[in-house]
mmCIF file of C-alpha atoms in Angstrom:
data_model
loop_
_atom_site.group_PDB
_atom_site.id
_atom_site.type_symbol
_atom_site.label_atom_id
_atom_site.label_comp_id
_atom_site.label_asym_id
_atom_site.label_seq_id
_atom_site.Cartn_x
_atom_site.Cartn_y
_atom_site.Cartn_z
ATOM 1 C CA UNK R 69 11.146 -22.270 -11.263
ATOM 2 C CA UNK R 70 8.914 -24.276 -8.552
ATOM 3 C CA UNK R 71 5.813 -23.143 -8.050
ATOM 4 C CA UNK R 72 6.955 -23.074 -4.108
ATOM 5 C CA UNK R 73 9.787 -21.100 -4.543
ATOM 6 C CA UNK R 74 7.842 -18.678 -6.908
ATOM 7 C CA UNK R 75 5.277 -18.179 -4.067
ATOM 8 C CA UNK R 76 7.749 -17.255 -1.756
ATOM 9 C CA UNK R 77 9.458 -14.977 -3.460
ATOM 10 C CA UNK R 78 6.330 -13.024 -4.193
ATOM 11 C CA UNK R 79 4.751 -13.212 -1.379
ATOM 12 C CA UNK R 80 7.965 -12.186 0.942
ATOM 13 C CA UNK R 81 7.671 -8.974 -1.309
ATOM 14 C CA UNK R 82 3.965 -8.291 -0.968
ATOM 15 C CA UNK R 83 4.816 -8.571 3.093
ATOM 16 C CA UNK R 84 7.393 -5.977 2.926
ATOM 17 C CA UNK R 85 5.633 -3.963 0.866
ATOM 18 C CA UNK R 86 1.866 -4.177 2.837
ATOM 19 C CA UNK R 87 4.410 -3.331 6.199
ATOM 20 C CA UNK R 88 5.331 0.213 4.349
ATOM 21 C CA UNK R 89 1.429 0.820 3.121
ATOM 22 C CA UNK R 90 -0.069 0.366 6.532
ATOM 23 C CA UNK R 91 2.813 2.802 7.907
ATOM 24 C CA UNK R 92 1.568 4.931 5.234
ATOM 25 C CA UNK R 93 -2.306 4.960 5.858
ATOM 26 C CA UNK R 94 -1.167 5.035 9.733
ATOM 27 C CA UNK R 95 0.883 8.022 9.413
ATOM 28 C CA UNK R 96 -1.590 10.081 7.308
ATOM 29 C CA UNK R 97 -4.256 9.549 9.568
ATOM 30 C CA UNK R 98 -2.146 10.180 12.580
ATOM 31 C CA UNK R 99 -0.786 13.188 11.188
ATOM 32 C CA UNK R 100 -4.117 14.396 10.358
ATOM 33 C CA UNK R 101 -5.620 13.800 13.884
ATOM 34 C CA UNK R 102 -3.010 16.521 15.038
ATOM 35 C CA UNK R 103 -5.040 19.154 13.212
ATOM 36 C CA UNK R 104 -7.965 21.073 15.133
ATOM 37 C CA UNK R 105 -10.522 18.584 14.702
ATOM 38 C CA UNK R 106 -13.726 17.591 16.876
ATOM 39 C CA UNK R 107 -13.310 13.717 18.621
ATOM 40 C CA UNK R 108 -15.981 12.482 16.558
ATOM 41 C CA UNK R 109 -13.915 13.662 13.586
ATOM 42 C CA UNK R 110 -10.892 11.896 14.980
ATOM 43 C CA UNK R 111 -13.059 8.679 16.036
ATOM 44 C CA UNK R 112 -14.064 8.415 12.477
ATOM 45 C CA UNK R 113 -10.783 8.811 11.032
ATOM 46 C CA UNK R 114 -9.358 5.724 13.190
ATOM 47 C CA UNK R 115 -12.857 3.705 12.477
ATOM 48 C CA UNK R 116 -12.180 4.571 8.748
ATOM 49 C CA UNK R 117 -8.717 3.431 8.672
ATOM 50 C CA UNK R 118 -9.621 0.057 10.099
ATOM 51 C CA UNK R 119 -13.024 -0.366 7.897
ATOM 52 C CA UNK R 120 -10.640 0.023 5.073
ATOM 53 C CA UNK R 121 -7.640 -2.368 6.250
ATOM 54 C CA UNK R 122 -10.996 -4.860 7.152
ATOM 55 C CA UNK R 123 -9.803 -4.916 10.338
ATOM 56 C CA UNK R 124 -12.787 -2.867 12.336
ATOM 57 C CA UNK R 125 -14.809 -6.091 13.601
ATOM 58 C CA UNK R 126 -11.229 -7.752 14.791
ATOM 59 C CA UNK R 127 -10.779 -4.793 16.618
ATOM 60 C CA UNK R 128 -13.879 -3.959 17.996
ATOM 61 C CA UNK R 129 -14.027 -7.859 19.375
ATOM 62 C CA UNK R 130 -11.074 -7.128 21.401
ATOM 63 C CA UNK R 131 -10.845 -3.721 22.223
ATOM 64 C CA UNK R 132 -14.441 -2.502 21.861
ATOM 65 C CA UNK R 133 -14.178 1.050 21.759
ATOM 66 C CA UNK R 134 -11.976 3.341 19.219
ATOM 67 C CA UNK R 135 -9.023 4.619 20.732
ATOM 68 C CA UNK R 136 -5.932 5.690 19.215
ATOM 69 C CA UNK R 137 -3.010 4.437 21.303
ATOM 70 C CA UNK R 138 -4.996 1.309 21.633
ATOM 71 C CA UNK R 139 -5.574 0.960 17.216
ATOM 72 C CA UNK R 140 -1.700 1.750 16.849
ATOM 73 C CA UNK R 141 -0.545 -0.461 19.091
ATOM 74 C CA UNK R 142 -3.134 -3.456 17.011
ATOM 75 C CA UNK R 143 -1.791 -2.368 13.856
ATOM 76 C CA UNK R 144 1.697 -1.761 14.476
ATOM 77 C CA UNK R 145 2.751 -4.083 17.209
ATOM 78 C CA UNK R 146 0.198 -6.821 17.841
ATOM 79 C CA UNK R 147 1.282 -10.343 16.359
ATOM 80 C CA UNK R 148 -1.940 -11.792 16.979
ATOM 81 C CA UNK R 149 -3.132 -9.368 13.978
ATOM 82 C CA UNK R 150 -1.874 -10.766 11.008
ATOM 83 C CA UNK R 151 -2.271 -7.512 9.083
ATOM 84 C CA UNK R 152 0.183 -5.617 11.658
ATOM 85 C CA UNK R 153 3.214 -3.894 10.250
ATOM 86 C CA UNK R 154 5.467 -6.865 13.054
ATOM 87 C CA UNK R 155 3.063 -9.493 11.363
ATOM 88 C CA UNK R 156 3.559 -8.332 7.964
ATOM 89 C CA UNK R 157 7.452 -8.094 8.721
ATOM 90 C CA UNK R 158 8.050 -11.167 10.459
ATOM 91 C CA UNK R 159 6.000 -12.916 7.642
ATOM 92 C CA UNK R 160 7.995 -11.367 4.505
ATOM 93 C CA UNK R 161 11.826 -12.693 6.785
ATOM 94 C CA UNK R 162 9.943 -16.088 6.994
ATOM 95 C CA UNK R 163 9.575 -16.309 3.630
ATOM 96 C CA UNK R 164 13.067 -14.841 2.497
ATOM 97 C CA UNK R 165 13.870 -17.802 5.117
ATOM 98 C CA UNK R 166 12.312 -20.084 2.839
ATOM 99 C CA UNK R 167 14.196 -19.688 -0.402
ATOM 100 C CA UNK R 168 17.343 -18.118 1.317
ATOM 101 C CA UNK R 169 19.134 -20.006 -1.412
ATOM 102 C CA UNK R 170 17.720 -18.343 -4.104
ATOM 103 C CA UNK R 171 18.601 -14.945 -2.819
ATOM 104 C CA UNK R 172 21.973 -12.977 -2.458
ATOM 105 C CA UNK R 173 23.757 -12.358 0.924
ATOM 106 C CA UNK R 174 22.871 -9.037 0.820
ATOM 107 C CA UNK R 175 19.121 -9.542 0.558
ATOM 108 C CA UNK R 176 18.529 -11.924 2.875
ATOM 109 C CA UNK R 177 20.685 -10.224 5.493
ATOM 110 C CA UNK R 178 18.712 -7.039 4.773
ATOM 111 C CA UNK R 179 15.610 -9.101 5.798
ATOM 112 C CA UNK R 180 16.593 -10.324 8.583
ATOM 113 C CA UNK R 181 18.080 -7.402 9.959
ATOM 114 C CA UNK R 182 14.947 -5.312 9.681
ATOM 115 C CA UNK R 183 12.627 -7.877 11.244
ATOM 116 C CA UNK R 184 15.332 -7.736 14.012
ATOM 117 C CA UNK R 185 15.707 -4.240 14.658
ATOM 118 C CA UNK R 186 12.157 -3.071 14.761
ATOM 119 C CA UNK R 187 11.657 -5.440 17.436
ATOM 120 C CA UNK R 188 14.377 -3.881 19.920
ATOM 121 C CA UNK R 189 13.067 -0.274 18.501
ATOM 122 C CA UNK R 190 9.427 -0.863 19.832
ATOM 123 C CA UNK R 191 10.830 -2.144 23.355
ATOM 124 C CA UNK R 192 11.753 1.044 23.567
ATOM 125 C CA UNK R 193 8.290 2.751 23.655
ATOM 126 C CA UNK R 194 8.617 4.961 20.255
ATOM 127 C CA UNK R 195 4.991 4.107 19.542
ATOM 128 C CA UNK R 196 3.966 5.906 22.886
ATOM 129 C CA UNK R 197 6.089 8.671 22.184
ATOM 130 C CA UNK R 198 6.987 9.486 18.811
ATOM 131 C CA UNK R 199 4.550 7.156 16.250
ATOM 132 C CA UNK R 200 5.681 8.903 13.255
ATOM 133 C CA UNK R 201 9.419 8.002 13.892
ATOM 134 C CA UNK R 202 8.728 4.247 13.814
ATOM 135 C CA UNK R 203 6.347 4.605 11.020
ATOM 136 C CA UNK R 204 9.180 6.446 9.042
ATOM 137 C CA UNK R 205 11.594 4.198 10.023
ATOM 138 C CA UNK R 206 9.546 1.141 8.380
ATOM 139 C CA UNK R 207 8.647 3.123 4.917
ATOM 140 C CA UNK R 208 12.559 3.562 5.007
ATOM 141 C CA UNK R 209 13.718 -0.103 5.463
ATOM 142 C CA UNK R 210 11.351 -1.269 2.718
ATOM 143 C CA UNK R 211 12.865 1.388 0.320
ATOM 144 C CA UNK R 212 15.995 -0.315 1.534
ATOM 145 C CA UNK R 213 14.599 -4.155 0.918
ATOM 146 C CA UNK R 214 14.084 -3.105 -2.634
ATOM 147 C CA UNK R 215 16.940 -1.492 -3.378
ATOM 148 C CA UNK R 216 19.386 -4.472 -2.103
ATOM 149 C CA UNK R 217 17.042 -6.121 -4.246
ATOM 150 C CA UNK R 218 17.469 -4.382 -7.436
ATOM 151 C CA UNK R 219 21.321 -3.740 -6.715
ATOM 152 C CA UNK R 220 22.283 -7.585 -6.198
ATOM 153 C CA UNK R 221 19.806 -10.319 -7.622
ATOM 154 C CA UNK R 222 19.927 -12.046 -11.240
ATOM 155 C CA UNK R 223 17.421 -9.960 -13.811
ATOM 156 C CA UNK R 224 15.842 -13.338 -14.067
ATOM 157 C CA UNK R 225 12.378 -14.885 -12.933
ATOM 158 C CA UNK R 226 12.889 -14.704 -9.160
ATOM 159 C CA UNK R 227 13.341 -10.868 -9.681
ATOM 160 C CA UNK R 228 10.251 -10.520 -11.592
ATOM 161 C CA UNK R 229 8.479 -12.590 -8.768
ATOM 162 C CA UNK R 230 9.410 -10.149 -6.519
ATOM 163 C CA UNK R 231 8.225 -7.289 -8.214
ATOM 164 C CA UNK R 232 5.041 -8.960 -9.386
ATOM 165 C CA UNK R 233 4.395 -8.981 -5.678
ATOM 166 C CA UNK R 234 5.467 -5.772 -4.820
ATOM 167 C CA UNK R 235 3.165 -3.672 -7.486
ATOM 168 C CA UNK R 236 0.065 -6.343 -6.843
ATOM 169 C CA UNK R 237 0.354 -4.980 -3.247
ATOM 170 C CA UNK R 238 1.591 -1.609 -3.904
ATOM 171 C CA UNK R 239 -1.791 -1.363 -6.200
ATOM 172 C CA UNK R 240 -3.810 -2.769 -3.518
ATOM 173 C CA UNK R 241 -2.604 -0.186 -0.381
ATOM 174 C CA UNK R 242 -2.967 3.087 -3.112
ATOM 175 C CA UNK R 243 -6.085 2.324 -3.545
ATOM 176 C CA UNK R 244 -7.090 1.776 -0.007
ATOM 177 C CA UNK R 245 -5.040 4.981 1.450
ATOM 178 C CA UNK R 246 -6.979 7.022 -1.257
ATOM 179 C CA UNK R 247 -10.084 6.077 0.142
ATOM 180 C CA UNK R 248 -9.714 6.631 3.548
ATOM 181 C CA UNK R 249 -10.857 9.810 3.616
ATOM 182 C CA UNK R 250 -13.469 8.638 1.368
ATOM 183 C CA UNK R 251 -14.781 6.094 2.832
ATOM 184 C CA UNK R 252 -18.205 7.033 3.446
ATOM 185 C CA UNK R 253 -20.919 5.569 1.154
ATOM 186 C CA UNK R 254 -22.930 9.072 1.376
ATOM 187 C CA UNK R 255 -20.735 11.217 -0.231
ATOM 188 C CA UNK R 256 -20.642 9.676 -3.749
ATOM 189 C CA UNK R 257 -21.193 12.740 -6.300
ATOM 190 C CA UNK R 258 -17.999 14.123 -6.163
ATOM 191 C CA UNK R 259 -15.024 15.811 -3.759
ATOM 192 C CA UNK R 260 -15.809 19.102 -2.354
ATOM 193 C CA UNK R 261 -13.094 21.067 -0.269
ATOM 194 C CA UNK R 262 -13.043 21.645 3.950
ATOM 195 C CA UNK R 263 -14.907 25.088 5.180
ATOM 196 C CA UNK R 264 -11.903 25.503 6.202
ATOM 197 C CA UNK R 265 -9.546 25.871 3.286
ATOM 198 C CA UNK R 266 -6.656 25.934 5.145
ATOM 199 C CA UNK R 267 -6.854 22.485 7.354
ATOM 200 C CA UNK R 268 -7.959 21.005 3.779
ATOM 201 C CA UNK R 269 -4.449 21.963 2.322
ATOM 202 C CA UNK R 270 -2.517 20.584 5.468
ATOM 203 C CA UNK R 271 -4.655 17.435 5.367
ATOM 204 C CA UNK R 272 -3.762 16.862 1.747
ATOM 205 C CA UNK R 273 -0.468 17.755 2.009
ATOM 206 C CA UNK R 274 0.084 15.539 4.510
ATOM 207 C CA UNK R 275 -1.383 12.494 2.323
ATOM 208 C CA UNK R 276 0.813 13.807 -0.411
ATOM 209 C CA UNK R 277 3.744 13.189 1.649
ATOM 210 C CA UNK R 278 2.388 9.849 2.840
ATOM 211 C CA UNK R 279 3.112 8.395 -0.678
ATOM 212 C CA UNK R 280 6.717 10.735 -1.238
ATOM 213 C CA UNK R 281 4.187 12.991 -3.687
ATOM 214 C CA UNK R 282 4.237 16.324 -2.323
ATOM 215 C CA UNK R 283 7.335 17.739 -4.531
ATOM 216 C CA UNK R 284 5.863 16.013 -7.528
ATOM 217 C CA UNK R 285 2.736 17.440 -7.083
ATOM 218 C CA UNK R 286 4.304 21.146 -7.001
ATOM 219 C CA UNK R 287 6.169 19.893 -9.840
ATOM 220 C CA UNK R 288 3.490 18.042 -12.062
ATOM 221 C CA UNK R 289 0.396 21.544 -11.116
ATOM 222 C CA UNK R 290 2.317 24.090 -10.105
ATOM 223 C CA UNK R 291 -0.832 24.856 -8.285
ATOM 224 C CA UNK R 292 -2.627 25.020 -5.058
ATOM 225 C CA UNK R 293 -3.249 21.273 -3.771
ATOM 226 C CA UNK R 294 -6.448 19.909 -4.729
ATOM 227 C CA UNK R 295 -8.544 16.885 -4.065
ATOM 228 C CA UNK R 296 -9.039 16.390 -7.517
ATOM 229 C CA UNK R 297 -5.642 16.335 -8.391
ATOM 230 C CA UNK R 298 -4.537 14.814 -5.384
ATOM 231 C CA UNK R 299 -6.751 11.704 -6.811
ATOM 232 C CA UNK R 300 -5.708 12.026 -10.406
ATOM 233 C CA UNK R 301 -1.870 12.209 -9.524
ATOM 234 C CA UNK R 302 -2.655 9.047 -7.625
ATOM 235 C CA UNK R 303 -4.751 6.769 -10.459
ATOM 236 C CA UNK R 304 -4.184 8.405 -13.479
ATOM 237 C CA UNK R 305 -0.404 9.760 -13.629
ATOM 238 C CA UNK R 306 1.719 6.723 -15.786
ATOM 239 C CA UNK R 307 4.975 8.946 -14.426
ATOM 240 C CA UNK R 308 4.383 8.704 -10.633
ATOM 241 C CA UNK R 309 5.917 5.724 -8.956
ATOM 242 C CA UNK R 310 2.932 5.218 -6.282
ATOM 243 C CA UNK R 311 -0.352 6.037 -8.913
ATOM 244 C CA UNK R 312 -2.506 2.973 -9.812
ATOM 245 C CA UNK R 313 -2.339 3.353 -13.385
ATOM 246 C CA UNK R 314 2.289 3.070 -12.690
ATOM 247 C CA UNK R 315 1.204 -0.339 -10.768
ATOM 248 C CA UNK R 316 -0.591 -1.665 -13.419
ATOM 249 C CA UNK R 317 1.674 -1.036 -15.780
ATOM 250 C CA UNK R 318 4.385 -2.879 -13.921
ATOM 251 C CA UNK R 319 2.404 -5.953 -13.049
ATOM 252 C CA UNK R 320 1.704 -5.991 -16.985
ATOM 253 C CA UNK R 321 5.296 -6.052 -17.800
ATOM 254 C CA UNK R 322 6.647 -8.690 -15.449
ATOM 255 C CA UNK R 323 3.644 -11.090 -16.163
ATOM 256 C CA UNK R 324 5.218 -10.905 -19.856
ATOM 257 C CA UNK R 325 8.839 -11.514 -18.178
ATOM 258 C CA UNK R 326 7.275 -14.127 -16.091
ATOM 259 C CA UNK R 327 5.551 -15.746 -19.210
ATOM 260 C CA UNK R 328 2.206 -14.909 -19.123
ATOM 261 C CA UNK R 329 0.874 -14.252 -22.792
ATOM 262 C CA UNK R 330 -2.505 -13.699 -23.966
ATOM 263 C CA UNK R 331 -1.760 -15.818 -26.761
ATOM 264 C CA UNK R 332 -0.904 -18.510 -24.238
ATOM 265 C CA UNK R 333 -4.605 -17.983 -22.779
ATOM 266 C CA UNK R 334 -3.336 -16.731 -19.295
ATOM 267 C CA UNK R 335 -6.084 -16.012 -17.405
ATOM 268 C CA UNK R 336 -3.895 -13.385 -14.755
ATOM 269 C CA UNK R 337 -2.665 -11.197 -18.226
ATOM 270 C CA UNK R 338 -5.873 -10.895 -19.548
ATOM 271 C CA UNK R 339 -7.625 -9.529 -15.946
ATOM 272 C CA UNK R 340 -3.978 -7.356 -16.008
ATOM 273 C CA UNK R 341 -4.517 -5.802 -19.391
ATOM 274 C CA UNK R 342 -7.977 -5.343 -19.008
ATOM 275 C CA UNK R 343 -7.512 -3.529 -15.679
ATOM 276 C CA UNK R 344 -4.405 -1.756 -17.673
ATOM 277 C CA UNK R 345 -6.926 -0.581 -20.499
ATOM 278 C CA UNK R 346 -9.442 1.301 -18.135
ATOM 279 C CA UNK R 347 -6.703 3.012 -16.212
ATOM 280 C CA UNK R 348 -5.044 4.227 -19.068
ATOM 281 C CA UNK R 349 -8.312 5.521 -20.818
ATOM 282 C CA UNK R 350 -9.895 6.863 -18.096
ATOM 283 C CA UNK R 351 -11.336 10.102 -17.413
ATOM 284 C CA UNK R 352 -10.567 11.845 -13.548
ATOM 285 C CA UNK R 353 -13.878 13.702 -14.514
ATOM 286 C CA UNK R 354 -15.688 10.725 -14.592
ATOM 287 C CA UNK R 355 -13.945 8.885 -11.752
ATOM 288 C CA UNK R 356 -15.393 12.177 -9.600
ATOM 289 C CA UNK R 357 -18.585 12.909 -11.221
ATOM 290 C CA UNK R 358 -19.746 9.087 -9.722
ATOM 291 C CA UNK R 359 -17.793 8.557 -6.613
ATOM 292 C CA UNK R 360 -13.992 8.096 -6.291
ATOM 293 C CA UNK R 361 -15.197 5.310 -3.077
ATOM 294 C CA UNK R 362 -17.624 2.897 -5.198
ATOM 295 C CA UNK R 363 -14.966 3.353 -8.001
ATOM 296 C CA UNK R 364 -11.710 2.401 -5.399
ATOM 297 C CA UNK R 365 -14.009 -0.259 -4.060
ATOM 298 C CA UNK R 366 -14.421 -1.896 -7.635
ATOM 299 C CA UNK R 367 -10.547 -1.438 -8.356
ATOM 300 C CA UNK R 368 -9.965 -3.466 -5.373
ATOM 301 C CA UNK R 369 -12.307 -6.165 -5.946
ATOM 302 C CA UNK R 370 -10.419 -6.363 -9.424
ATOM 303 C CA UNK R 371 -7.432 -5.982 -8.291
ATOM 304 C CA UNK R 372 -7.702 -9.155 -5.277
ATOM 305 C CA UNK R 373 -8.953 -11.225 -8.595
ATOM 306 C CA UNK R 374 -5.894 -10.777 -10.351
ATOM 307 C CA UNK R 375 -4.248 -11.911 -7.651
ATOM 308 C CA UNK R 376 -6.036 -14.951 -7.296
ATOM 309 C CA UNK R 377 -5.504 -15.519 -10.973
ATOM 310 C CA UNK R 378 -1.798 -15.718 -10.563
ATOM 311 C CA UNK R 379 -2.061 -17.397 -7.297
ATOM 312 C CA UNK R 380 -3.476 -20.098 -9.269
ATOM 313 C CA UNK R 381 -1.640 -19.869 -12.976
ATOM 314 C CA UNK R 382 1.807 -19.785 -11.231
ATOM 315 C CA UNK R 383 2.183 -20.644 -7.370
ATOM 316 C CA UNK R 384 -0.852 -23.107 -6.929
ATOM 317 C CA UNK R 385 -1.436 -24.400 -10.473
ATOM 318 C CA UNK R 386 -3.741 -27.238 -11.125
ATOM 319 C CA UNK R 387 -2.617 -30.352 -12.617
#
């Protein structure tokens, strides 16, 4: 396969699938601002949520001051942010564009379509009234871009493309919406629950549903909803479709479908299976006992290497 083609495929993936993660990280925190809550608490939830996306000194350059209509609007609807969910979505049908020939009907269409209809459902002024509903509606459509996927395309390398892009990302945005309630540096030790028990559980259980985790929680624990668990049904669970560990594991085995081998000396397989090795012998204890945010922070530096390793092994490689 070109190396061209390859990166397109990929990266029209990773576009899709950053659209759905920033709907997720919006929706959590939005939900959570509708708890009782002081408006420094809020403030620092939507300063949070934009430290983590990288996206707080764009922001404060053209809006100056954090308010929430005004960061939903930048990270929903404003083109001029490349890291908005209409960015991220106009992107990904730009580069189905791009190899249309090397997808089915169906997928393409699919593509298209959704970049299409979320314009003519913001000109109706659902992020004024309802943000949730639009932020559902775009976690939904991506469910739908891979399933078209999965349902019509060749098993062959353009597939694996695809979801080499979709787990690098997927990886990526876990990581990040784990952290944003974590993002200060001062509270490193470990989690400790709310005062209040009881806005704790909603929070959580909100972020559970974020990520479609809340019935497998109740069916993995059994248990009241913890942070702890919360963060090791996220990194450590092989079984849950969203949890870092699940990501890795995936990017591992289409690297191998792609051709990567570390007999072959590839330089992205080795970072993968290192990263692989640590998630999978891991200790939650650990993770806790020294600070889930320097710990998320270090995943993500690891993570943005891989992806510079197969930027260069297979879409840019040297000659």
């Amino acid at each position: 396969m070109l190396s061209r083609t390859a990166d397109h495929l990929l990266w029209m993936s990773r576009y899709i699938e950053r659209a759905e993660n920033t709907a997720r990280m919006l929706d959590v925190n939005y939900q959570t601002t509708l708890l009782p809550q002081s408006a420094s608490q809020a403030e620092q939830g939507w300063s949070g949520l934009l430290s983590i996306c990288e996206l707080l000194p764009e922001y404060r350059q053209r809006h100056g001051s954090i308010q929430p209509d005004r960061v939903i609007d930048f990270m929903v609807a404003d083109l001029d942010n490349p890291a908005s969910i209409m960015s991220c979505l106009h992107a990904s049908r730009e580069n189905a564009r791009a190899v249309r020939g090397t997808l089915t009907t169906e997928v393409w269409e699919t593509y298209n379509q959704v970049w299409l209809e979320a314009g003519k459902l913001l000109e109706t002024d659902v992020l004024r009234i309802d943000p949730s509903r639009f932020l559902e509606w775009v976690k939904y459509h991506s469910h739908l871009s891979r399933g078209v996927i999965l349902g019509t395309m060749l098993m062959d390398q353009a597939l694996h493309f695809m979801r080499l892009g979709t787990f690098l990302e997927r990886a990526d945005n876990t990581a990040r919406l784990l952290d944003v309630k974590f993002h200060s540096n001062e509270r490193v030790p470990a989690m400790d629950l709310d005062d209040d028990e009881e806005l704790d559980f909603y929070y959580w259980s909100n972020m559970l549903r974020s990520v479609s985790a809340f019935e497998i929680y109740r069916k993995v624990y059994r248990d009241v909803i913890t942070p702890e668990r919360v963060a090791e049904l996220l990194i450590m669970r092989p079984d849950m479709p969203r949890s870092l560990v699940y990501c890795l594991n995936q990017v591992v085995g289409n690297l191998e479908r792609i051709g990567a081998s570390m007999h072959s000396g590839s330089q992205s397989r080795r970072l993968a299976g290192r990263l692989q090795t640590d998630l999978h012998y891991g200790d939650i204890r650990e993770i806790l006992h020294t600070g889930l945010h320097p710990y998320l922070t270090h995943f993500l530096e690891r993570v943005h290497a891989l992806g510079m390793a197969v930027t260069r092994e297979f879409l840019h490689p040297e000659h």
